[in-house]
PDB file of C-alpha atoms in Angstrom:
ATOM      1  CA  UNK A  12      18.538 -39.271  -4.815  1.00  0.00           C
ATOM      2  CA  UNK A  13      20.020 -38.841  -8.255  1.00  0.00           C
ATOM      3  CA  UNK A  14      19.763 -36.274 -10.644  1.00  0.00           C
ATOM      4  CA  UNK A  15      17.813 -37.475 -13.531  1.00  0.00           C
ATOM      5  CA  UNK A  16      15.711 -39.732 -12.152  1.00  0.00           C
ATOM      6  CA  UNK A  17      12.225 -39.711 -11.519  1.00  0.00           C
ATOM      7  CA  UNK A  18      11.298 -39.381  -7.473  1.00  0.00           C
ATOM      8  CA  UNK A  19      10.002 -42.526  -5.453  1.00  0.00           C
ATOM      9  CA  UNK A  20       8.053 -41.679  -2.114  1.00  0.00           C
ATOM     10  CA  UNK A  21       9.011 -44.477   0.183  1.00  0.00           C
ATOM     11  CA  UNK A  22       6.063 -46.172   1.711  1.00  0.00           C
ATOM     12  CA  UNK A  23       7.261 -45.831   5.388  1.00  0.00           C
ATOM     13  CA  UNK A  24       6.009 -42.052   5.560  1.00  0.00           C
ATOM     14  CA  UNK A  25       2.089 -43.434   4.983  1.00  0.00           C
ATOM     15  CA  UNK A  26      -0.129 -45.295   6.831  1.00  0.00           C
ATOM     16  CA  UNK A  27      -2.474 -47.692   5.357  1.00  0.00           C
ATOM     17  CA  UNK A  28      -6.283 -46.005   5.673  1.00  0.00           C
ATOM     18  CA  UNK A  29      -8.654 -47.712   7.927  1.00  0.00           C
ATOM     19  CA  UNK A  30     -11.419 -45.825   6.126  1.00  0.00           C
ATOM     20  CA  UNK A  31     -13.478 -47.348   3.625  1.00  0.00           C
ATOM     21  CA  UNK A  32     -14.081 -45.455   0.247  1.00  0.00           C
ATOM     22  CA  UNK A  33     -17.261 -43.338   0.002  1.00  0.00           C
ATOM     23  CA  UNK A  34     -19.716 -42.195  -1.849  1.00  0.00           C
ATOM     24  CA  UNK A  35     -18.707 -39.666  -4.642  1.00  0.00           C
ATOM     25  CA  UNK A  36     -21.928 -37.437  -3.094  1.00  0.00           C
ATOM     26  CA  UNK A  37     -21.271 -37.503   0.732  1.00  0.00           C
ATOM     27  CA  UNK A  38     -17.575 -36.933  -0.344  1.00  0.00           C
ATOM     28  CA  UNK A  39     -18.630 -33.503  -2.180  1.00  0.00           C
ATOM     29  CA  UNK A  40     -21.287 -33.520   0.475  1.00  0.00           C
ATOM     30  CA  UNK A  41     -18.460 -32.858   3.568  1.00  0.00           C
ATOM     31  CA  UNK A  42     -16.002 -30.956   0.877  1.00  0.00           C
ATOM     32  CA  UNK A  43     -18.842 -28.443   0.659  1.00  0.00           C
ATOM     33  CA  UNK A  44     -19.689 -28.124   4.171  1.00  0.00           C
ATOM     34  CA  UNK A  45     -15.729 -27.726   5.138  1.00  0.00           C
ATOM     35  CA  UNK A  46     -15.194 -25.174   2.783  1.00  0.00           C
ATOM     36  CA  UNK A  47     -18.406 -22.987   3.926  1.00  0.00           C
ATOM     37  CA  UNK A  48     -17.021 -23.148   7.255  1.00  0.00           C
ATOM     38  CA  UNK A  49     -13.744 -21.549   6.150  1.00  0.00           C
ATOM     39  CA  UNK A  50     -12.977 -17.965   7.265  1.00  0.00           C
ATOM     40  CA  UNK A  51     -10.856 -15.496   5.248  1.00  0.00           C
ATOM     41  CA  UNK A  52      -7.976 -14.250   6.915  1.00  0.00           C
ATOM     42  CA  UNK A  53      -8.306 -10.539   7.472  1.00  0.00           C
ATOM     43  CA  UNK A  54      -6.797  -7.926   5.158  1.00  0.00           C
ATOM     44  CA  UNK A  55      -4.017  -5.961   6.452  1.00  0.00           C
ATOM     45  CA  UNK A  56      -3.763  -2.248   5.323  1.00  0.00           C
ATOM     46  CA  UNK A  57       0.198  -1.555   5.251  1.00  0.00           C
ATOM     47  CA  UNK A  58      -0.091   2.271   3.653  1.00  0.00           C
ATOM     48  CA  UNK A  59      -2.236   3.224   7.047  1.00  0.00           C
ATOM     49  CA  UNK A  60       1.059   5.059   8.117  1.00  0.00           C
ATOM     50  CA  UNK A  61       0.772   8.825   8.493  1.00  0.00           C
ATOM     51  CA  UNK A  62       3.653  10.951   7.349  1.00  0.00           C
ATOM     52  CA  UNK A  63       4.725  13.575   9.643  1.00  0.00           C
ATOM     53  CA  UNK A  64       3.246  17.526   9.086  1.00  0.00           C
ATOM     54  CA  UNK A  65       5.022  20.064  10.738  1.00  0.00           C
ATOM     55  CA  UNK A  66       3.088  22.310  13.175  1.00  0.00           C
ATOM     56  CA  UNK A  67       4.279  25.446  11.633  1.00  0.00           C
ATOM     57  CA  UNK A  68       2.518  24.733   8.423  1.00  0.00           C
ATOM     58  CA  UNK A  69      -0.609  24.937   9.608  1.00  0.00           C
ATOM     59  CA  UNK A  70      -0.033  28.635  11.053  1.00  0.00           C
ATOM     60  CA  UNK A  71       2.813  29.798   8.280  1.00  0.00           C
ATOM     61  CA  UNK A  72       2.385  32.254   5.643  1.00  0.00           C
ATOM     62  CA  UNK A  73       4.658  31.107   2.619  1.00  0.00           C
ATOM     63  CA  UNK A  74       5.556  27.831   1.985  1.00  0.00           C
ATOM     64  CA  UNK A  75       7.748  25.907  -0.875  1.00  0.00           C
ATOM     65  CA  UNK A  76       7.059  23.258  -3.197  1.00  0.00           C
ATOM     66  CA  UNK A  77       8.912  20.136  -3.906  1.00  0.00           C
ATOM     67  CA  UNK A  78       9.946  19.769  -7.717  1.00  0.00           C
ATOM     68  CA  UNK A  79       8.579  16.634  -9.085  1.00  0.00           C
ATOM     69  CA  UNK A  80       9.907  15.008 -11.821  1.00  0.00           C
ATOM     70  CA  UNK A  81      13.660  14.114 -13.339  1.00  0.00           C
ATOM     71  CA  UNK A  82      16.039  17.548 -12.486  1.00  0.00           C
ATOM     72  CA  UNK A  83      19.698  18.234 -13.814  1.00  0.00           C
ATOM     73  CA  UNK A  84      22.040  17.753 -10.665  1.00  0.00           C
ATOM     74  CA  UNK A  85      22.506  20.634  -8.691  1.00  0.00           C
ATOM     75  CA  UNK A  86      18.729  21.504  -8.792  1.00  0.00           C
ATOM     76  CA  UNK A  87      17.097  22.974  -6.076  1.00  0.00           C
ATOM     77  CA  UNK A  88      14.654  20.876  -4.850  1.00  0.00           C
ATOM     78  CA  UNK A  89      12.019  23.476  -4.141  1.00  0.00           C
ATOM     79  CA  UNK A  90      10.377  26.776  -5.410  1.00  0.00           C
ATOM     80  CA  UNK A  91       9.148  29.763  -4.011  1.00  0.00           C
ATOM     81  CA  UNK A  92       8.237  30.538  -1.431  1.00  0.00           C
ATOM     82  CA  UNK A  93       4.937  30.914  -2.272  1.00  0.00           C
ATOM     83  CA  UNK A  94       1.861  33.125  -0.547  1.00  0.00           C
ATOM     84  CA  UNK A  95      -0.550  30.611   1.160  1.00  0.00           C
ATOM     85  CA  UNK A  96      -4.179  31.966   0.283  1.00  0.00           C
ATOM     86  CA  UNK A  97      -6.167  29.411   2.297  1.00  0.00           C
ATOM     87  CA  UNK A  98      -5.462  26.003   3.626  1.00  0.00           C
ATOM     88  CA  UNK A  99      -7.510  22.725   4.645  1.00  0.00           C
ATOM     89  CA  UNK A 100      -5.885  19.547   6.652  1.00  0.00           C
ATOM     90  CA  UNK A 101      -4.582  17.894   3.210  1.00  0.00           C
ATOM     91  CA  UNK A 102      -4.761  20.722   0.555  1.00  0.00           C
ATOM     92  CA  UNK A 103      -3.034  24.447   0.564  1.00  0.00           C
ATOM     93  CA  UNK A 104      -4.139  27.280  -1.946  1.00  0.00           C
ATOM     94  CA  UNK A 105      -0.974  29.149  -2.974  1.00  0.00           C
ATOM     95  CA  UNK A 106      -0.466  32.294  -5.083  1.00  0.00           C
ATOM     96  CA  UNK A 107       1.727  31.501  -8.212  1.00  0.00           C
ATOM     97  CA  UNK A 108       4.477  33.991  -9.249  1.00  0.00           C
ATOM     98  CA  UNK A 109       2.031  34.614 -12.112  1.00  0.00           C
ATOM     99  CA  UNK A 110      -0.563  35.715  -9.740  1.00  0.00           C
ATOM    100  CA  UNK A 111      -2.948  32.877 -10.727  1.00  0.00           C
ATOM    101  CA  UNK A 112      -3.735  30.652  -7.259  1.00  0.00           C
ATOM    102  CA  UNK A 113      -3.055  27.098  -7.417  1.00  0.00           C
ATOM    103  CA  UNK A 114      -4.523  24.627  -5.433  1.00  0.00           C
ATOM    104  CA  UNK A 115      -4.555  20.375  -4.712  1.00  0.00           C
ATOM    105  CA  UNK A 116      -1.271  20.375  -2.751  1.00  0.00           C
ATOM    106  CA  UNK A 117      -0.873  17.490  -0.704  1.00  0.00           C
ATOM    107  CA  UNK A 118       1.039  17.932   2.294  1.00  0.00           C
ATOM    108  CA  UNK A 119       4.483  16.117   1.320  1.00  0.00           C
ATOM    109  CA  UNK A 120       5.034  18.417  -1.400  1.00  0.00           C
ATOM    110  CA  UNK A 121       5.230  21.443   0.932  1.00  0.00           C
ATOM    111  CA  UNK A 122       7.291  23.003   3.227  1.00  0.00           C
ATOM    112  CA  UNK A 123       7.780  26.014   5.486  1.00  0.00           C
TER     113      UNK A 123
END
């Protein structure tokens, strides 16, 4: 092979047919049967992982909260702690320094 020039497929890699040509309409005919038997491949679901909870938040009375967000270096990476008010499997109801409750925490944000 050389670089510039344009690619020829040898003719030792194909066979000569033994099929005669057919009909444009049985051709579409067996194209559309093959591709209703096709099957999809099944979906996989890669973000099924769970991330791990520690037991003591479900029994604790404070907790922190991550920081989101862009912080100056030598941040902490948490406030509070914070009074939990009530709590459900994903979602914690905490009592702001302000005295106003906040809620919608997920659980990666918090910690005890």
């Amino acid at each position: 092979m050389v670089f510039g020039k344009t690619i020829v497929l040898p003719g030792e890699f194909f066979e000569p047919s033994s099929q005669t040509p057919t009909d444009p309409s049985e051709f579409l005919l067996g194209l559309s049967e093959t591709f209703r038997t096709l099957k999809p491949t099944p979906a996989s679901c890669h973000s099924s992982t769970s991330c791990f909870v520690h037991t003591a938040l479900k029994t604790c009375s404070h907790v922190f909260v991550r920081v989101e967000g862009m912080k100056p270096s030598l941040t902490a990476p948490y406030q509070g702690p914070f009074e939990v008010l009530s709590r459900t499997d994903k979602q914690f109801t905490i009592k702001k320094m302000s005295g106003a409750p906040r809620s919608a925490l997920i659980l990666s944000q918090l910690f005890c």
